[in-house]
Short mmCIF file of C-alpha atoms in Angstrom, two decimals:
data_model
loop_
_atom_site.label_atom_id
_atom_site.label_comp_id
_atom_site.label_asym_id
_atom_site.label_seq_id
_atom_site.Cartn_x
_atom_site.Cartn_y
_atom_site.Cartn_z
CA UNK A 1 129.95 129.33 187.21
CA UNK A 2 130.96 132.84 187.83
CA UNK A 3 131.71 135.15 184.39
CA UNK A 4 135.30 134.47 185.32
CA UNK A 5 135.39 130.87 185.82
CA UNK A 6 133.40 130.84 182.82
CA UNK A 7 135.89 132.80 180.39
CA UNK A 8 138.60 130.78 181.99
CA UNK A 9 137.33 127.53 181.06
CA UNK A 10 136.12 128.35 177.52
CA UNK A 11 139.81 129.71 177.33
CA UNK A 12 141.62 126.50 178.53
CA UNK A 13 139.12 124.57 176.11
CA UNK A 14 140.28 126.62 173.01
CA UNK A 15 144.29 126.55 174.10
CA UNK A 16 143.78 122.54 174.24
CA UNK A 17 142.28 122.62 170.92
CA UNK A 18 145.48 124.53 169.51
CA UNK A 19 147.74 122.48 170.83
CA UNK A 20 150.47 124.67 171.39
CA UNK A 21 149.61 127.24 168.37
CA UNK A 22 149.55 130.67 169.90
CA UNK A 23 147.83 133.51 167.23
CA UNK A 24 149.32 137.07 167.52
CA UNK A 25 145.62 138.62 165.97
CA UNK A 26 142.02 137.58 166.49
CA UNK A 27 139.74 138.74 163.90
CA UNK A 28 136.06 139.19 163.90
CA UNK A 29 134.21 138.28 160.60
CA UNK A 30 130.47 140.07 160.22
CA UNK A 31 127.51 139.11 158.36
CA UNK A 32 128.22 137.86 154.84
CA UNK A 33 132.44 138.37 155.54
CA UNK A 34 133.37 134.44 156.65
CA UNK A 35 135.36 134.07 152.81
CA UNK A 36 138.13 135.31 154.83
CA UNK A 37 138.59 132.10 157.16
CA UNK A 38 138.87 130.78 153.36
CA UNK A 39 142.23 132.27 153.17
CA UNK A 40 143.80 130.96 156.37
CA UNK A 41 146.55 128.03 155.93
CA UNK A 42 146.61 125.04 157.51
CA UNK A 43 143.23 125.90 159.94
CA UNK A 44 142.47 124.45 163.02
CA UNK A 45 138.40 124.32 163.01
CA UNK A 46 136.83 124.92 166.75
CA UNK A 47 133.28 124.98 166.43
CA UNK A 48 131.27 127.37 169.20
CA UNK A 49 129.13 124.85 169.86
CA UNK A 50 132.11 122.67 171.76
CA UNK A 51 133.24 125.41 173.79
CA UNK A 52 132.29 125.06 177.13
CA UNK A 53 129.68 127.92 177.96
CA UNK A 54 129.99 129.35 174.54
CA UNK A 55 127.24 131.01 173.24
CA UNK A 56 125.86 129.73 169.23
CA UNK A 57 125.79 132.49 166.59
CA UNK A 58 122.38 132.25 165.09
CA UNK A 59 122.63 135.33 162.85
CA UNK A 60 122.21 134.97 158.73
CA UNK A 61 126.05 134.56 157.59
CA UNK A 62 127.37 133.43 160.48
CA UNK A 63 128.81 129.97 160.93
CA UNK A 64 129.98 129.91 164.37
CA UNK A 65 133.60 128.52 164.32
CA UNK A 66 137.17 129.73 165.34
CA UNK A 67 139.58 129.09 162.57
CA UNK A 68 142.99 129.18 164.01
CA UNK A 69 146.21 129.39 161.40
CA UNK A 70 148.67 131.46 159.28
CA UNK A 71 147.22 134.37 157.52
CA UNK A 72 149.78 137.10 155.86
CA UNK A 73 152.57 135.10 157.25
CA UNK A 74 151.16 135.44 160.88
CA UNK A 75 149.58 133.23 163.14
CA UNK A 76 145.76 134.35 163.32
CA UNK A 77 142.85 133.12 164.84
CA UNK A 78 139.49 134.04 163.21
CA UNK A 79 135.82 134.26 164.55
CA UNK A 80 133.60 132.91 161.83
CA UNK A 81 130.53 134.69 162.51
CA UNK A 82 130.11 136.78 165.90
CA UNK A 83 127.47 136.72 168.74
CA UNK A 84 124.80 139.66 169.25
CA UNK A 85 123.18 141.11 171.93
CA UNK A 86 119.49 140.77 169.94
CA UNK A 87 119.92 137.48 169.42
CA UNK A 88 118.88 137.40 173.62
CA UNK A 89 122.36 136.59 174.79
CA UNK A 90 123.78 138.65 178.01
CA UNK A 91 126.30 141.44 176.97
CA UNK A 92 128.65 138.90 179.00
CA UNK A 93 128.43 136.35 177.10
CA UNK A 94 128.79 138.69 173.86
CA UNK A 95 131.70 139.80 174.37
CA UNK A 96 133.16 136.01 176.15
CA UNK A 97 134.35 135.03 172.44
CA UNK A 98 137.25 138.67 172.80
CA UNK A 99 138.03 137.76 176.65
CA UNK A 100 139.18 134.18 175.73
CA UNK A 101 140.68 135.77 172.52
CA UNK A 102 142.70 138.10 174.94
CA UNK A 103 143.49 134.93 177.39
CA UNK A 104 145.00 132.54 174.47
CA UNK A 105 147.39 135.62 173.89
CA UNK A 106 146.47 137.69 170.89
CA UNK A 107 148.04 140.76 170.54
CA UNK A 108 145.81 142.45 167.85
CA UNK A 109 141.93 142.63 166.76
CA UNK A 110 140.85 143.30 163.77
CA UNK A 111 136.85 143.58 163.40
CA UNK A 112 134.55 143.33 160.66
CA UNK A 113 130.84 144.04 160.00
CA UNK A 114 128.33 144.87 157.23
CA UNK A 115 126.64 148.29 157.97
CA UNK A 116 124.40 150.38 156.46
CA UNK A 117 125.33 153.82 155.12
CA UNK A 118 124.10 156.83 156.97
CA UNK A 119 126.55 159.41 154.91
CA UNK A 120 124.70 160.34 151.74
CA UNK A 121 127.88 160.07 149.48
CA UNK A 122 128.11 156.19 150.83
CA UNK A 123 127.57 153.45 148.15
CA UNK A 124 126.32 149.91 148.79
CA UNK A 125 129.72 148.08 148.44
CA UNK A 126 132.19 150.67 149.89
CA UNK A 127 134.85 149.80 152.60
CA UNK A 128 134.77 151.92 155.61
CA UNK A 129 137.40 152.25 158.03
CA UNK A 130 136.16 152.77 161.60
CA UNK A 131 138.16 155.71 162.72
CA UNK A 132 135.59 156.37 165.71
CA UNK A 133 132.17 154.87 167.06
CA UNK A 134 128.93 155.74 168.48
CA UNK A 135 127.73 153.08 171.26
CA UNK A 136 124.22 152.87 171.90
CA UNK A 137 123.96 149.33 172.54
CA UNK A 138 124.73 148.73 176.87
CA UNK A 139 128.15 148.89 177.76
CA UNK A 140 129.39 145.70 178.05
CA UNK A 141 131.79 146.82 181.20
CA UNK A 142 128.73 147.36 183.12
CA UNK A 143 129.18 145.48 186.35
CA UNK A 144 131.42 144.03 189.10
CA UNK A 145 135.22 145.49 187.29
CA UNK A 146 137.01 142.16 186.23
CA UNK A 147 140.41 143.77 187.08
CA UNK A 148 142.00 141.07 186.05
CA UNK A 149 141.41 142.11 182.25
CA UNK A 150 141.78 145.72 182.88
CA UNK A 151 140.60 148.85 184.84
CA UNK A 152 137.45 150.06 186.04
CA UNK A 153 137.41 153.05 183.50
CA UNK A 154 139.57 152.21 180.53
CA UNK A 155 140.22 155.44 178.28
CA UNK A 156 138.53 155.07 174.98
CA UNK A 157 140.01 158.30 173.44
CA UNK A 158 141.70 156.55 170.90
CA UNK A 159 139.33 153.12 170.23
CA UNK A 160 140.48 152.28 166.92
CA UNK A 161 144.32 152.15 166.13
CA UNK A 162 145.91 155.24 164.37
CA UNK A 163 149.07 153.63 163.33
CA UNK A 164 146.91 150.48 161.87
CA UNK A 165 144.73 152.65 160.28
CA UNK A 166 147.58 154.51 158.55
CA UNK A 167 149.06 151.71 157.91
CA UNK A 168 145.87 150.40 156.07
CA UNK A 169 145.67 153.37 153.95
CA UNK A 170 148.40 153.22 152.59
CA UNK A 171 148.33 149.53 151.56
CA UNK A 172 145.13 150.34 150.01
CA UNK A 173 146.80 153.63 147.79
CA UNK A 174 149.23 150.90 146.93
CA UNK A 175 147.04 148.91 145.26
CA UNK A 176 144.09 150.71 143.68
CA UNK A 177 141.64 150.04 146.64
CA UNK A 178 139.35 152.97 147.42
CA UNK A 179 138.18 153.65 150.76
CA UNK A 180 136.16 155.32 153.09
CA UNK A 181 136.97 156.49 156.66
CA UNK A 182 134.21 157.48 159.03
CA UNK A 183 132.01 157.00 162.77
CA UNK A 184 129.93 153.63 163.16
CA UNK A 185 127.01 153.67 165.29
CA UNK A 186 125.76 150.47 167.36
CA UNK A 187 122.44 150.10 167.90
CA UNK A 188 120.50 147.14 169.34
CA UNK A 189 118.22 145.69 166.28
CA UNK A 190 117.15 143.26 165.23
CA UNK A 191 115.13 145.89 163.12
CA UNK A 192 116.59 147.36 160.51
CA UNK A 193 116.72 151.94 160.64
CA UNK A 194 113.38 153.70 160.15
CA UNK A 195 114.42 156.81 157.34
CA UNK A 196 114.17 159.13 160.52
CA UNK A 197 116.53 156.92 162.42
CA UNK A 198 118.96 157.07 159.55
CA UNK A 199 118.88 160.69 159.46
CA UNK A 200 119.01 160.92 163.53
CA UNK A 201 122.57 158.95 163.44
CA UNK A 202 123.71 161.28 160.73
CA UNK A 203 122.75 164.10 162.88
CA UNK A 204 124.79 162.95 165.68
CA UNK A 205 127.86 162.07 163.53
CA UNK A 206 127.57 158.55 162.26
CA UNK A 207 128.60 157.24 158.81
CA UNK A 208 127.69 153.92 159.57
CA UNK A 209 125.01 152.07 161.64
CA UNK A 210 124.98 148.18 162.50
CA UNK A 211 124.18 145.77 165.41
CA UNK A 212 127.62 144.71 166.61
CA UNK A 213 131.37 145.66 167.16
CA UNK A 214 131.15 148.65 169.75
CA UNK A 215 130.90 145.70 172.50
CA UNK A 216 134.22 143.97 171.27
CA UNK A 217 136.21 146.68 170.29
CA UNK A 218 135.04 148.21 174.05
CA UNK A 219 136.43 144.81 175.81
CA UNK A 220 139.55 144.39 173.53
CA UNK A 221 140.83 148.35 174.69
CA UNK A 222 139.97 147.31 178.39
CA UNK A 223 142.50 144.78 177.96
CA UNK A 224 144.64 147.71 176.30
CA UNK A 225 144.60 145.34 172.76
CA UNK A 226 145.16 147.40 169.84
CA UNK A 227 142.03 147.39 167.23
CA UNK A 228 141.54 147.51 163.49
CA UNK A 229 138.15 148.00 162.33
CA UNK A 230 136.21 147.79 158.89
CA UNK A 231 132.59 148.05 157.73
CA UNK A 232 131.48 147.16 154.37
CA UNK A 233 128.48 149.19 153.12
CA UNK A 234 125.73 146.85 152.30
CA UNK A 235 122.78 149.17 152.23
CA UNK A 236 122.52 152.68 151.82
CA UNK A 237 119.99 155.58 153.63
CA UNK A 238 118.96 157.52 150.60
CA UNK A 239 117.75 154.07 148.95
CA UNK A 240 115.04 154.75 151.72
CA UNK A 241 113.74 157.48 149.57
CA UNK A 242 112.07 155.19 147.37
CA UNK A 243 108.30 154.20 148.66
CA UNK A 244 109.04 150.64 147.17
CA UNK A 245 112.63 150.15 148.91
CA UNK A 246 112.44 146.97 151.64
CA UNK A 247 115.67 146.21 153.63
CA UNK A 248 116.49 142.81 152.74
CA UNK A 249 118.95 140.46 154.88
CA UNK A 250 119.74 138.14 151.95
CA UNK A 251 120.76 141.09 150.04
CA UNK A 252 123.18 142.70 153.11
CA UNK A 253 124.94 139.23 153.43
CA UNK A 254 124.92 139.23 149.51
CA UNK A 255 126.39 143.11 149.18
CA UNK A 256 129.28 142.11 151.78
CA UNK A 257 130.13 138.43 150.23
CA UNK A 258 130.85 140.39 147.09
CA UNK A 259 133.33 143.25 148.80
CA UNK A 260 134.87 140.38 151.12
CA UNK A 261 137.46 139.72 148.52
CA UNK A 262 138.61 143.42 148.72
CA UNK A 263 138.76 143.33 152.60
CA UNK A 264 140.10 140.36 152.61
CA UNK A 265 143.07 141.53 150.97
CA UNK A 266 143.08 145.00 153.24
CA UNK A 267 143.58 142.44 156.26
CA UNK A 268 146.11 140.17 154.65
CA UNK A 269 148.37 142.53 154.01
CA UNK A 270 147.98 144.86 156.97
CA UNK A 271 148.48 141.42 159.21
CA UNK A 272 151.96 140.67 157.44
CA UNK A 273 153.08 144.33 158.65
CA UNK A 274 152.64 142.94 161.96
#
């Protein structure tokens, strides 16, 4: 099948499955964030794995499901885990899962992803709105144009919503929540950042570095969709410092299970705004 055909029919597969349930957001859950799918009412499980030509996440904290429902009063459909480009999969099929997001209608996306700190003030734990990105992963335009979606060179000026993040900030003055705003950085992994790497990405003007999102949030403003981004902080550069420090997976997904409650929150309430 052609990329087309193939986002079409994954798309026609997912509609059937909501039988006549049409989400205003999608949302992208990252490594260790899934307790949000937790939240939403009445869900409508879809698991990746019965999509035809869907790719399987295989990453640690990813379960691989849509969860469609009502979240902050508004219907939502939810990406339990995300696919990424080091797990071998072609940049087309990464970013299938926001093209058939874009086809059953959604009208927002809000992404998520545990990231590791590259600003020295950053603590493991901290929320980080994504005001701006770095790509360094391929662009995941690269190729024939599908105009259908959008143009051949979509203006990226403004990749992450101002109004939405205003919006955000507020709700989280409201309540007590503290946050951080700053650049992300995508870079290919699987390995985790050498201490030179981490300081090269602050150099250039990252906060933030992960493995995912700058593919999604590219696709989702080709198709002119409105994004919300987060990362939580689950490891931080200057730990690097010390000669016995080891980057740990289990303790990434750990660091972002225990701020998911706080995000969780963040996205509720910015959702029912919608």
């Amino acid at each position: 099948m052609t990329v087309l055909e193939t986002i079409h029919a994954a798309a026609d597969y997912v509609q059937k499955q909501l039988n006549g349930f049409r989400p205003k957001v999608g949302i992208i859950l990252g490594s260790g964030l899934g307790k949000l799918a937790d939240e939403i009412e009445n869900p409508i499980t879809i698991p990746y794995r019965d999509v035809p030509g869907f790719p399987v996440s295989t990453a640690i904290g990813h379960k691989g499901n849509f969860i469609a429902g009502m979240l902050g009063g508004k219907p939502v459909i939810a990406m339990q885990g995300r696919i990424h480009y080091y797990e071998g999969y072609t940049m087309n099929q990464v970013v299938l899962p926001v093209r058939v997001l874009k086809l059953i209608g959604i009208e927002y996306l809000f992404v998520s992803n545990a990231a590791g700190g590259t600003n020295l003030s950053f603590k493991v734990g901290d929320l980080m709105i994504i005001r701006d990105h770095i790509n360094l992963l391929p662009n995941a335009l690269i190729g024939p144009n599908l105009d259908e979606f959008g143009p051949r060179f979509p203006d990226m000026t403004r990749p992450y919503d101002p109004a939405l993040i205003r919006k955000a900030e507020e709700i989280a003055a409201k309540n007590g929540i503290a946050l951080r705003k700053g650049v992300y950085v995508a870079c290919t992994g699987p390995t985790y950042e050498t201490p030179a790497e981490y300081k090269y990405f602050r150099l250039i003007g990252a906060d933030a570095v992960g493995m995912s999102t700058t593919p999604e949030v590219i696709v989702a403003r080709h198709s002119s969709i409105p994004v919300f981004g987060m990362s939580v902080i689950t490891d931080v550069a200057h730990a690097t410092d010390d000669e016995d420090y080891v980057t740990d997976g289990d303790a990434i997904v750990a660091a972002a299970d225990a701020a998911a409650d706080r995000m969780t929150f963040l996205f509720k309430e910015l959702i029912a705004t919608l």
